[in-house]
Coordinates of C-alpha atoms in Angstrom, one line a residue:
Chain A
X277 CA 11.5 114.4 -62.6
X278 CA 14.1 115.8 -64.9
X279 CA 17.4 114.1 -65.4
X280 CA 20.8 115.7 -65.8
X281 CA 21.9 116.6 -69.3
X282 CA 24.2 118.8 -71.2
X283 CA 23.7 121.4 -73.9
X284 CA 20.0 122.0 -73.3
X285 CA 18.4 125.0 -74.9
X286 CA 15.1 126.7 -74.3
X287 CA 13.2 129.6 -75.9
X288 CA 11.7 131.6 -73.1
X289 CA 8.0 132.3 -73.3
X290 CA 7.7 136.0 -73.3
X291 CA 4.0 136.1 -74.0
X292 CA 3.2 138.8 -76.5
X293 CA 5.4 141.4 -74.9
X294 CA 9.0 142.2 -75.8
X295 CA 11.6 141.8 -73.1
X296 CA 12.5 145.3 -71.9
X297 CA 16.0 145.4 -70.5
X298 CA 17.1 147.6 -67.6
X299 CA 19.0 149.9 -70.0
X300 CA 15.9 150.5 -72.0
X301 CA 16.6 148.3 -75.0
X302 CA 14.2 145.6 -76.1
X303 CA 14.5 142.0 -77.2
X304 CA 11.6 140.2 -79.0
X305 CA 13.1 136.8 -78.4
X306 CA 15.3 135.3 -75.7
X307 CA 16.8 131.9 -75.9
X308 CA 18.7 130.3 -73.0
X309 CA 21.3 127.6 -73.2
X310 CA 22.0 125.7 -70.0
X311 CA 23.2 122.4 -68.4
X312 CA 21.9 120.5 -65.4
X313 CA 23.2 118.0 -63.0
X314 CA 21.4 115.8 -60.5
X315 CA 17.7 115.1 -60.3
X316 CA 14.9 117.5 -59.7
X317 CA 12.9 116.3 -56.6
X318 CA 9.2 115.8 -56.9
X319 CA 8.6 118.9 -54.7
X320 CA 11.1 120.9 -56.8
X321 CA 12.7 122.1 -53.6
X322 CA 16.3 121.0 -54.3
X323 CA 17.3 123.4 -57.0
X324 CA 20.7 125.1 -57.0
X325 CA 21.3 127.8 -59.6
X326 CA 25.0 128.3 -60.4
X327 CA 25.9 131.7 -61.9
X328 CA 29.0 131.8 -64.1
X329 CA 31.7 134.4 -64.3
X330 CA 32.6 136.8 -67.1
X331 CA 34.3 134.3 -69.3
X332 CA 32.6 131.2 -67.9
X333 CA 29.7 129.4 -69.4
X334 CA 27.0 126.8 -68.6
X335 CA 29.6 123.9 -68.7
X336 CA 30.2 124.0 -65.0
X337 CA 30.7 120.3 -64.6
X338 CA 30.7 118.9 -68.1
X339 CA 33.4 118.7 -70.7
X340 CA 33.5 121.9 -72.7
X341 CA 32.3 121.2 -76.3
X342 CA 34.7 123.7 -77.9
X343 CA 37.9 123.2 -75.8
X344 CA 37.4 119.7 -74.6
X345 CA 38.4 120.8 -71.1
X346 CA 36.6 119.7 -67.9
X347 CA 33.9 121.9 -66.4
X348 CA 35.1 125.1 -64.7
X349 CA 33.6 124.0 -61.4
X350 CA 34.1 120.2 -61.7
X351 CA 35.7 120.3 -58.2
X352 CA 32.6 122.0 -56.8
X353 CA 29.6 120.4 -58.5
X354 CA 29.3 116.6 -58.5
X355 CA 28.3 113.6 -56.4
X356 CA 29.5 114.0 -52.8
X357 CA 31.1 117.4 -53.6
X358 CA 30.3 120.8 -52.1
X359 CA 27.3 121.3 -54.4
X360 CA 26.3 117.7 -54.0
X361 CA 24.4 116.4 -57.1
X362 CA 23.3 113.4 -55.1
X363 CA 21.1 115.9 -53.2
X364 CA 20.7 118.9 -55.5
X365 CA 19.4 119.6 -59.0
X366 CA 21.9 122.0 -60.3
X367 CA 21.2 124.4 -63.2
X368 CA 23.8 126.6 -64.9
X369 CA 22.8 128.8 -67.8
X370 CA 24.8 130.9 -70.2
X371 CA 24.2 134.6 -69.3
X372 CA 22.2 137.0 -71.5
X373 CA 24.7 138.7 -73.8
X374 CA 26.9 135.6 -73.7
X375 CA 28.1 133.6 -76.7
X376 CA 27.5 130.0 -76.0
X377 CA 23.9 129.6 -77.0
X378 CA 22.0 132.2 -74.9
X379 CA 20.8 135.3 -76.8
X380 CA 23.7 137.7 -77.2
X381 CA 25.3 140.0 -79.8
X382 CA 26.2 137.0 -82.1
X383 CA 22.6 135.8 -82.2
X384 CA 20.4 136.7 -85.2
X385 CA 18.1 139.7 -84.7
X386 CA 14.7 138.2 -85.8
X387 CA 13.8 141.6 -87.3
X388 CA 16.8 141.7 -89.7
X389 CA 17.9 138.1 -89.9
X390 CA 21.4 139.2 -89.3
X391 CA 23.6 139.0 -86.2
X392 CA 22.9 141.8 -83.7
X393 CA 26.6 142.9 -83.3
X394 CA 26.7 146.3 -81.6
X395 CA 23.0 146.9 -82.2
X396 CA 22.4 144.4 -79.3
X397 CA 20.9 146.4 -76.4
X398 CA 22.9 147.1 -73.3
X399 CA 22.7 144.2 -70.8
X400 CA 22.8 144.5 -67.0
X401 CA 23.5 141.9 -64.3
X402 CA 19.9 142.3 -63.4
X403 CA 18.8 141.4 -66.9
X404 CA 20.9 138.2 -66.7
X405 CA 19.2 137.3 -63.4
X406 CA 15.7 138.0 -64.8
X407 CA 16.4 135.6 -67.6
X408 CA 17.6 132.9 -65.1
X409 CA 14.5 133.4 -63.1
X410 CA 12.4 133.0 -66.2
X411 CA 14.2 129.8 -67.0
X412 CA 13.5 128.5 -63.5
X413 CA 9.8 129.4 -63.9
X414 CA 9.7 127.7 -67.3
X415 CA 10.7 124.5 -65.4
X416 CA 8.0 125.1 -62.8
X417 CA 10.5 126.2 -60.1
X418 CA 9.2 129.1 -58.0
X419 CA 11.9 129.0 -55.3
X420 CA 15.4 127.8 -55.6
X421 CA 17.2 126.3 -52.6
X422 CA 20.4 128.2 -53.4
X423 CA 22.1 130.5 -55.8
X424 CA 25.8 130.2 -56.0
X425 CA 28.4 132.2 -58.0
X426 CA 31.8 133.7 -58.1
X427 CA 33.1 137.1 -59.5
X428 CA 30.5 138.2 -62.1
X429 CA 28.5 135.2 -60.8
X430 CA 28.7 136.8 -57.3
X431 CA 27.1 140.0 -58.7
X432 CA 24.3 137.9 -60.1
X433 CA 23.8 136.2 -56.7
X434 CA 23.6 139.6 -55.0
X435 CA 21.1 140.7 -57.6
X436 CA 19.0 137.5 -57.1
X437 CA 18.7 138.0 -53.3
X438 CA 17.7 141.7 -53.6
X439 CA 15.4 141.2 -56.6
X440 CA 13.7 138.0 -55.5
X441 CA 13.9 137.8 -51.7
X442 CA 11.1 135.2 -51.5
X443 CA 12.6 133.0 -54.1
X444 CA 16.1 132.2 -52.8
X445 CA 16.7 130.1 -49.6
X446 CA 20.5 130.3 -49.5
X447 CA 23.0 132.3 -51.4
X448 CA 26.8 132.0 -51.8
X449 CA 28.6 135.1 -52.9
X450 CA 32.2 134.2 -53.8
X451 CA 35.0 136.7 -54.6
X452 CA 32.5 139.4 -55.4
X453 CA 31.7 143.0 -54.8
X454 CA 28.6 145.2 -54.6
X455 CA 30.1 147.3 -57.4
X456 CA 33.2 147.8 -59.5
X457 CA 36.0 150.1 -58.2
X458 CA 37.4 152.6 -60.7
X459 CA 40.4 150.3 -60.9
X460 CA 38.1 147.4 -62.0
X461 CA 36.5 149.6 -64.6
X462 CA 39.9 150.8 -65.8
X463 CA 41.1 147.3 -66.5
X464 CA 37.9 146.4 -68.3
X465 CA 38.2 149.6 -70.4
X466 CA 41.7 148.7 -71.5
X467 CA 40.4 145.3 -72.6
X468 CA 37.6 146.9 -74.6
X469 CA 40.0 149.3 -76.2
X470 CA 42.2 146.4 -77.3
X471 CA 39.2 144.8 -79.0
X472 CA 37.9 148.0 -80.6
X473 CA 41.3 149.0 -81.9
X474 CA 41.8 145.7 -83.7
X475 CA 41.5 146.5 -87.5
X476 CA 39.3 143.4 -87.8
X477 CA 36.7 144.8 -85.4
X478 CA 34.6 146.4 -88.2
X479 CA 32.3 148.2 -85.6
X480 CA 31.3 144.8 -84.3
X481 CA 30.0 143.5 -87.7
X482 CA 32.5 140.8 -88.3
X483 CA 30.4 137.7 -88.1
X484 CA 30.4 137.2 -91.9
X485 CA 34.2 137.2 -92.0
X486 CA 36.5 134.2 -91.8
X487 CA 37.7 133.2 -88.3
X488 CA 41.1 134.8 -88.7
X489 CA 39.6 138.0 -90.1
X490 CA 37.7 138.7 -86.8
X491 CA 39.1 140.8 -83.9
X492 CA 40.8 137.8 -82.4
X493 CA 44.1 139.6 -81.6
X494 CA 42.3 142.4 -79.8
X495 CA 40.3 139.9 -77.8
X496 CA 43.5 137.9 -77.0
X497 CA 45.2 141.0 -75.7
X498 CA 42.2 141.8 -73.6
X499 CA 42.3 138.3 -72.2
X500 CA 46.0 138.5 -71.5
X501 CA 45.6 141.7 -69.5
X502 CA 42.5 140.5 -67.6
X503 CA 44.3 137.2 -66.8
X504 CA 47.0 139.1 -64.9
X505 CA 44.3 140.6 -62.7
X506 CA 43.0 137.1 -61.9
X507 CA 46.3 136.0 -60.5
X508 CA 48.5 137.4 -57.8
X509 CA 52.1 138.5 -57.9
X510 CA 53.0 135.6 -55.6
X511 CA 51.2 133.1 -57.8
X512 CA 53.1 134.3 -60.9
X513 CA 56.4 134.2 -59.0
X514 CA 55.7 130.7 -57.8
X515 CA 54.5 129.5 -61.2
X516 CA 57.0 131.1 -63.5
X517 CA 59.6 133.2 -61.6
X518 CA 61.9 134.7 -64.2
X519 CA 62.4 131.4 -66.0
X520 CA 63.1 131.5 -69.7
X521 CA 62.6 129.0 -72.4
X522 CA 65.5 128.1 -74.7
X523 CA 68.0 129.9 -72.4
X524 CA 66.6 133.4 -73.5
X525 CA 66.6 135.1 -76.8
X526 CA 67.0 138.7 -77.9
X527 CA 64.1 140.6 -79.4
X528 CA 60.4 140.1 -78.7
X529 CA 59.8 136.4 -79.0
X530 CA 58.0 135.2 -76.0
X531 CA 60.9 133.7 -74.1
X532 CA 59.9 134.4 -70.4
X533 CA 57.7 131.5 -69.4
X534 CA 55.1 134.0 -68.1
X535 CA 54.9 135.5 -71.5
X536 CA 54.3 132.3 -73.3
X537 CA 51.7 131.4 -70.7
X538 CA 49.8 134.6 -71.3
X539 CA 50.0 134.2 -75.1
X540 CA 48.7 130.7 -74.7
X541 CA 45.8 132.0 -72.5
X542 CA 45.0 134.6 -75.1
X543 CA 45.0 132.4 -78.1
X544 CA 43.0 129.7 -76.5
X545 CA 40.4 132.1 -75.2
X546 CA 39.5 133.4 -78.7
X547 CA 38.6 129.9 -79.8
X548 CA 35.6 129.9 -77.4
X549 CA 34.7 133.5 -76.9
X550 CA 33.1 136.3 -78.9
X551 CA 34.7 139.8 -78.9
X552 CA 31.3 141.6 -78.8
X553 CA 30.1 139.5 -75.9
X554 CA 33.3 140.5 -74.1
X555 CA 32.4 144.1 -74.6
X556 CA 28.8 143.7 -73.4
X557 CA 29.5 141.6 -70.4
X558 CA 32.5 143.7 -69.1
X559 CA 30.2 146.7 -69.5
X560 CA 27.4 144.9 -67.5
X561 CA 29.9 144.4 -64.6
X562 CA 31.1 148.0 -64.7
X563 CA 27.6 149.5 -64.4
X564 CA 26.5 147.0 -61.7
X565 CA 26.1 149.0 -58.5
X566 CA 23.9 147.7 -55.6
X567 CA 24.2 150.9 -53.7
X568 CA 23.6 153.3 -56.6
X569 CA 21.5 155.4 -54.3
X570 CA 24.6 156.8 -52.7
X571 CA 26.8 156.2 -49.7
X572 CA 25.3 154.2 -46.9
X573 CA 22.5 152.8 -49.0
X574 CA 24.0 149.3 -49.2
X575 CA 22.4 148.5 -45.8
X576 CA 19.1 149.8 -47.1
X577 CA 19.3 147.8 -50.3
X578 CA 20.2 144.6 -48.5
X579 CA 17.9 145.0 -45.6
X580 CA 15.1 143.3 -47.5
X581 CA 17.2 140.2 -48.1
X582 CA 15.5 137.1 -46.7
X583 CA 18.0 134.5 -47.9
X584 CA 20.7 133.1 -45.7
X585 CA 23.9 134.4 -47.2
X586 CA 27.5 133.2 -47.2
X587 CA 30.1 135.6 -48.5
X588 CA 33.5 134.2 -49.3
X589 CA 36.7 136.1 -50.2
X590 CA 40.4 135.2 -50.8
X591 CA 43.3 136.8 -49.0
X592 CA 45.3 137.4 -52.2
X593 CA 42.5 138.5 -54.4
X594 CA 43.3 142.1 -55.3
X595 CA 40.7 142.3 -58.1
X596 CA 37.8 141.7 -55.7
X597 CA 39.6 142.2 -52.4
X598 CA 38.3 140.9 -49.1
X599 CA 37.4 144.4 -47.9
X600 CA 34.7 144.5 -50.6
X601 CA 33.2 141.3 -49.3
X602 CA 33.4 142.7 -45.7
X603 CA 31.3 145.7 -46.8
X604 CA 28.6 143.3 -48.0
X605 CA 28.8 141.2 -44.9
X606 CA 28.6 144.2 -42.6
X607 CA 25.8 145.7 -44.5
X608 CA 23.8 142.4 -44.4
X609 CA 24.5 142.1 -40.7
X610 CA 23.4 145.7 -40.1
X611 CA 20.2 144.9 -41.9
X612 CA 19.5 142.0 -39.5
X613 CA 20.1 139.3 -42.1
X614 CA 21.4 135.8 -41.6
X615 CA 24.8 136.4 -43.0
X616 CA 28.0 134.4 -42.7
X617 CA 31.4 135.4 -44.0
X618 CA 34.6 133.5 -44.6
X619 CA 38.1 134.7 -45.6
X620 CA 40.1 131.9 -47.2
X621 CA 43.9 132.2 -47.0
X622 CA 45.1 131.6 -50.6
X623 CA 48.0 132.7 -52.7
X624 CA 46.3 132.3 -56.0
X625 CA 44.5 135.6 -56.3
X626 CA 41.0 136.0 -57.7
X627 CA 41.4 132.8 -59.6
X628 CA 41.2 130.9 -56.3
X629 CA 37.5 130.3 -56.7
X630 CA 38.1 128.2 -59.7
X631 CA 40.9 126.1 -58.2
X632 CA 41.0 122.9 -56.2
X633 CA 41.1 124.9 -52.9
X634 CA 40.1 122.5 -50.2
X635 CA 39.2 125.0 -47.4
X636 CA 37.1 127.0 -49.9
X637 CA 35.3 124.0 -51.2
X638 CA 34.7 122.7 -47.7
X639 CA 33.2 126.0 -46.5
X640 CA 30.7 126.1 -49.3
X641 CA 29.8 122.5 -48.7
X642 CA 29.4 123.1 -45.0
X643 CA 27.1 126.0 -45.6
X644 CA 24.9 124.2 -48.1
X645 CA 24.8 121.1 -45.8
X646 CA 23.8 123.2 -42.8
X647 CA 21.1 124.9 -44.9
X648 CA 19.8 121.6 -46.2
X649 CA 19.6 120.4 -42.5
X650 CA 17.8 123.6 -41.5
X651 CA 15.2 123.0 -44.2
X652 CA 14.8 119.4 -43.1
X653 CA 16.0 118.2 -46.5
X654 CA 16.1 114.5 -46.9
X655 CA 16.9 113.7 -50.5
Chain B
X79 CA 42.0 109.4 -18.4
X80 CA 41.3 108.2 -22.0
X81 CA 40.7 110.8 -24.7
X82 CA 37.1 109.7 -24.9
X83 CA 36.6 110.0 -21.1
X84 CA 38.0 113.5 -21.3
X85 CA 35.7 114.4 -24.0
X86 CA 32.7 113.1 -22.1
X87 CA 33.8 115.1 -19.0
X88 CA 34.1 118.2 -21.2
X89 CA 30.7 117.5 -22.5
X90 CA 29.3 117.5 -19.0
X91 CA 31.0 120.7 -18.1
X92 CA 29.8 122.2 -21.4
X93 CA 26.2 121.2 -20.7
X94 CA 26.2 122.8 -17.2
X95 CA 27.7 126.0 -18.6
X96 CA 25.2 125.9 -21.5
X97 CA 22.3 125.3 -19.1
X98 CA 23.2 128.3 -17.0
X99 CA 23.7 130.6 -20.0
X100 CA 20.5 129.2 -21.4
X101 CA 18.6 130.5 -18.4
X102 CA 19.2 134.0 -19.5
X103 CA 18.1 133.4 -23.0
X104 CA 14.5 133.7 -24.2
X105 CA 12.5 131.6 -26.6
X106 CA 13.2 132.6 -30.2
X107 CA 15.8 135.2 -29.3
X108 CA 18.4 136.5 -31.7
X109 CA 21.6 135.4 -30.0
X110 CA 25.1 136.4 -30.9
X111 CA 27.9 134.2 -29.5
X112 CA 31.2 136.2 -29.6
X113 CA 34.0 133.7 -30.1
X114 CA 31.5 130.9 -30.8
X115 CA 34.1 128.2 -31.6
X116 CA 32.4 125.2 -33.3
X117 CA 29.0 126.5 -32.5
X118 CA 28.1 124.0 -29.8
X119 CA 26.5 126.5 -27.5
X120 CA 24.4 128.1 -30.3
X121 CA 23.4 124.7 -31.5
X122 CA 22.2 123.8 -28.0
X123 CA 20.3 127.1 -27.7
X124 CA 18.8 126.6 -31.2
X125 CA 17.6 123.2 -30.4
X126 CA 16.4 123.9 -26.9
X127 CA 15.0 127.4 -27.2
X128 CA 14.5 127.9 -30.9
X129 CA 16.9 130.9 -30.9
X130 CA 18.3 132.4 -34.1
X131 CA 22.0 131.7 -33.8
X132 CA 24.7 134.0 -34.9
X133 CA 28.4 133.9 -34.2
X134 CA 31.8 135.5 -34.6
X135 CA 34.7 133.1 -34.9
X136 CA 38.4 133.5 -35.6
X137 CA 39.2 130.0 -36.9
X138 CA 38.1 128.8 -40.3
X139 CA 37.6 125.3 -38.9
X140 CA 35.2 126.7 -36.3
X141 CA 33.4 128.7 -39.0
X142 CA 32.9 125.5 -41.1
X143 CA 31.6 123.6 -38.1
X144 CA 29.1 126.4 -37.4
X145 CA 27.9 126.5 -41.0
X146 CA 27.3 122.8 -41.1
X147 CA 25.1 123.2 -38.0
X148 CA 23.1 125.7 -39.9
X149 CA 24.3 128.8 -38.0
X150 CA 25.2 132.2 -39.3
X151 CA 28.8 133.0 -38.4
X152 CA 31.3 135.7 -39.4
X153 CA 34.9 134.7 -39.7
X154 CA 37.1 137.3 -38.1
X155 CA 38.6 138.9 -35.0
X156 CA 35.8 139.4 -32.5
X157 CA 37.2 142.6 -31.1
X158 CA 37.4 144.2 -34.5
X159 CA 34.1 142.8 -35.9
X160 CA 31.9 143.7 -33.0
X161 CA 32.7 147.3 -33.5
X162 CA 30.7 147.2 -36.7
X163 CA 27.5 145.7 -35.2
X164 CA 24.5 147.8 -34.8
X165 CA 23.3 149.0 -31.4
X166 CA 20.7 146.7 -29.8
X167 CA 20.5 144.4 -32.8
X168 CA 20.6 141.2 -30.8
X169 CA 18.4 140.1 -27.8
X170 CA 21.4 138.4 -26.2
X171 CA 25.1 138.6 -26.8
X172 CA 27.1 135.8 -25.2
X173 CA 30.8 135.9 -24.4
X174 CA 31.6 132.5 -23.0
X175 CA 35.0 131.9 -21.3
X176 CA 36.6 134.4 -23.7
X177 CA 36.8 137.8 -21.8
X178 CA 40.2 136.9 -20.4
X179 CA 41.6 136.4 -23.9
X180 CA 40.6 139.9 -25.1
X181 CA 43.2 142.5 -25.8
X182 CA 40.8 145.1 -24.5
X183 CA 38.2 143.5 -22.2
X184 CA 36.8 146.8 -21.2
X185 CA 36.0 147.8 -24.8
X186 CA 34.5 144.3 -25.4
X187 CA 32.3 144.7 -22.4
X188 CA 31.1 148.1 -23.7
X189 CA 30.3 146.5 -27.1
X190 CA 28.5 143.6 -25.6
X191 CA 26.0 145.7 -23.8
X192 CA 25.8 148.1 -26.8
X193 CA 25.0 145.4 -29.3
X194 CA 22.9 143.2 -27.1
X195 CA 19.8 144.2 -25.2
X196 CA 21.3 141.9 -22.7
X197 CA 24.7 140.2 -22.4
X198 CA 25.8 137.0 -20.8
X199 CA 29.5 136.8 -19.8
X200 CA 31.2 133.8 -18.3
X201 CA 34.9 133.7 -17.2
X202 CA 37.2 131.8 -15.0
X203 CA 37.6 133.4 -11.6
X204 CA 41.2 134.3 -10.8
X205 CA 40.3 134.5 -7.2
X206 CA 39.6 130.8 -6.9
X207 CA 41.4 129.0 -4.1
X208 CA 43.5 126.9 -6.4
X209 CA 44.8 130.0 -8.2
X210 CA 45.5 131.7 -4.8
X211 CA 47.2 128.5 -3.5
X212 CA 49.3 128.1 -6.7
X213 CA 50.5 131.7 -6.4
X214 CA 50.9 131.8 -2.6
X215 CA 52.4 128.3 -1.9
X216 CA 54.0 127.1 -5.2
X217 CA 54.9 130.5 -6.5
X218 CA 53.7 129.5 -10.0
X219 CA 51.0 130.8 -12.4
X220 CA 48.0 128.4 -12.0
X221 CA 47.2 125.7 -14.5
X222 CA 43.6 124.5 -13.9
X223 CA 40.7 123.0 -15.9
X224 CA 39.4 126.4 -17.0
X225 CA 43.0 127.8 -17.5
X226 CA 44.7 124.7 -18.9
X227 CA 47.8 126.3 -20.4
X228 CA 51.1 127.5 -19.1
X229 CA 51.6 131.2 -18.8
X230 CA 53.9 131.4 -21.9
X231 CA 51.4 129.8 -24.3
X232 CA 48.0 130.8 -22.9
X233 CA 45.7 133.0 -25.0
X234 CA 44.4 134.3 -21.7
X235 CA 46.1 137.6 -21.1
X236 CA 43.6 139.5 -18.9
X237 CA 42.5 137.5 -16.0
X238 CA 40.1 139.0 -13.5
X239 CA 38.3 138.0 -10.3
X240 CA 34.6 138.0 -9.7
X241 CA 35.0 141.1 -7.6
X242 CA 37.1 142.8 -10.3
X243 CA 34.4 142.2 -12.8
X244 CA 31.7 143.5 -10.6
X245 CA 33.8 146.6 -9.9
X246 CA 34.3 147.3 -13.6
X247 CA 30.5 146.9 -14.3
X248 CA 29.9 149.5 -11.5
X249 CA 32.4 151.8 -13.0
X250 CA 30.9 151.4 -16.5
X251 CA 27.4 151.9 -15.3
X252 CA 26.5 148.3 -16.4
X253 CA 23.7 146.7 -14.4
X254 CA 24.1 143.1 -13.2
X255 CA 20.8 141.3 -13.4
X256 CA 21.9 137.8 -12.7
X257 CA 25.0 135.9 -11.5
X258 CA 25.9 132.3 -11.0
X259 CA 29.1 131.1 -9.4
X260 CA 30.2 127.5 -10.0
X261 CA 32.8 125.4 -8.2
X262 CA 35.3 123.1 -9.9
X263 CA 32.8 120.3 -10.2
X264 CA 30.4 122.8 -11.7
X265 CA 28.3 122.8 -8.5
X266 CA 26.5 126.0 -7.6
X267 CA 28.3 128.2 -5.1
X268 CA 26.1 131.2 -5.3
X269 CA 23.2 132.5 -7.3
X270 CA 21.8 135.9 -7.7
X271 CA 18.8 136.7 -9.8
X272 CA 17.0 140.0 -10.2
X273 CA 19.7 142.5 -9.4
X274 CA 20.2 144.2 -6.0
X275 CA 23.2 143.9 -3.7
X276 CA 25.7 141.2 -4.4
X277 CA 26.0 139.2 -1.2
X278 CA 29.1 137.4 -2.5
X279 CA 31.1 136.5 0.6
X280 CA 34.9 135.9 0.8
X281 CA 34.2 132.1 0.9
X282 CA 31.9 132.2 -2.1
X283 CA 34.7 134.0 -3.9
X284 CA 37.4 131.5 -3.0
X285 CA 35.2 128.5 -4.0
X286 CA 34.2 129.8 -7.4
X287 CA 36.1 128.5 -10.4
X288 CA 33.8 130.0 -12.9
X289 CA 31.4 132.9 -13.0
X290 CA 28.4 133.6 -15.3
X291 CA 26.9 137.1 -15.3
X292 CA 23.9 138.5 -17.0
X293 CA 24.3 142.3 -17.6
X294 CA 22.9 145.1 -19.5
X295 CA 23.7 148.8 -20.1
X296 CA 21.5 151.4 -18.5
X297 CA 21.6 153.6 -21.6

């Protein structure tokens, strides 16, 4: 039995071989940082793997060590919640290429003793999933009861069920897509451009500089732009309207409330995130394409899926709109898979999956409970 | 009658309906229930016959109920969703007491026999004597157990009689392989199994509150 804990770290045993990534690059050492909740059953059959989003991390249900904020899925993961830690042993690891303990561009390259920076190899969603699978195996877990994730996490879930059809019982794909649209890529590219045009970027080799001499402004701007895509017009209207602080000023002080909100988001983000990681992870999302074999191949790719899948989307999400989820649902259904789909009415845009949205949380809980019943689970 | 009593009675009606539908379903079949509600029928078939249960349901509440029963269900408009289902991908497609609520019942019927190797359709018979009496004597649209709502708020927009349904099947070249007609108390009025001529008389027709048909396309 393993108890819950935070801030765990593990060096993966790669044997004598190097880790060859899908993009062709190699890593001689991979370390994974993760957190767990709940208790692993003696049969190791109650494992839920949670996959985090682009700017998420392993602190799904624990207080974040850098920001002091509660876990990003504290409403989802916990005793009696949708991902019920009274039943499940829940594992969430920082993705490959991330910046909170798992090997990424800010890690030291064992060959040079210096941070990788832009010499870090290209990372794919599939690489992230392979690392998660290796982490599970290092804990003696061959099959997980469920894999759950939203946004970039949803992409990982899709990769899991295609790559390891025998190893996943249930899968929850939230606010995801089988690939990025040109619009998605365009938004990411503007964010990357903001980072790379920061005079403190130094071609990604800024780790020896003081905090305020790193590309924090570029990263903050990238975050501000991205944050708009996570919300909806209606949510911004409701939250801020055209309200001003201090009765409105001339010039370019942030006087609209929405402005100061975005600036706050940007400046907070840079305290916990690395600019190079942002480049690598947005790129990984852009190149992800389940149906890269061409039109109509999504059905073929998904026809080997053996997991029972739930696909959830939100009505006001224009970044990963419901029609993208529908494509996945229909392709899985056409392949004869056990697929469920739910569309949640919500005004909060893409961000809905991180909010205290009761109907959403309930649907995920219902799905996992039904699955647990199917398997005759008793924990 | 108390709420509880009503629920029990509904339970009895359900079970009879389920039993009859279940007769047309094979052990371990892939069953798609179109408009599956809270998944009670699929659950019943899953427990009794070990079927693999799938559904399409419009309400999120219904979807949640189905999921917690371990069923696979797609949230959406049945008439829109079923268009995307692959030909012959289910052993049985069930449409239980829902045909009359469809915008395009004929298209739905076509899709049922397209997607299912077999389809089971149940619907309230608009030729039942209570309906006829209500129209003829009272001059009002009928309100009965299977059609419990007033005309202005009923989701049922395309009522048909048993004979209407059979005529449409004929027109669409759909073969009727089984039929059960039930009276108000869910007692059997008429049963046909194994195709052939109908043999439904005027009196059978008048006494039937509900009809259950097993059909398939000839294609």
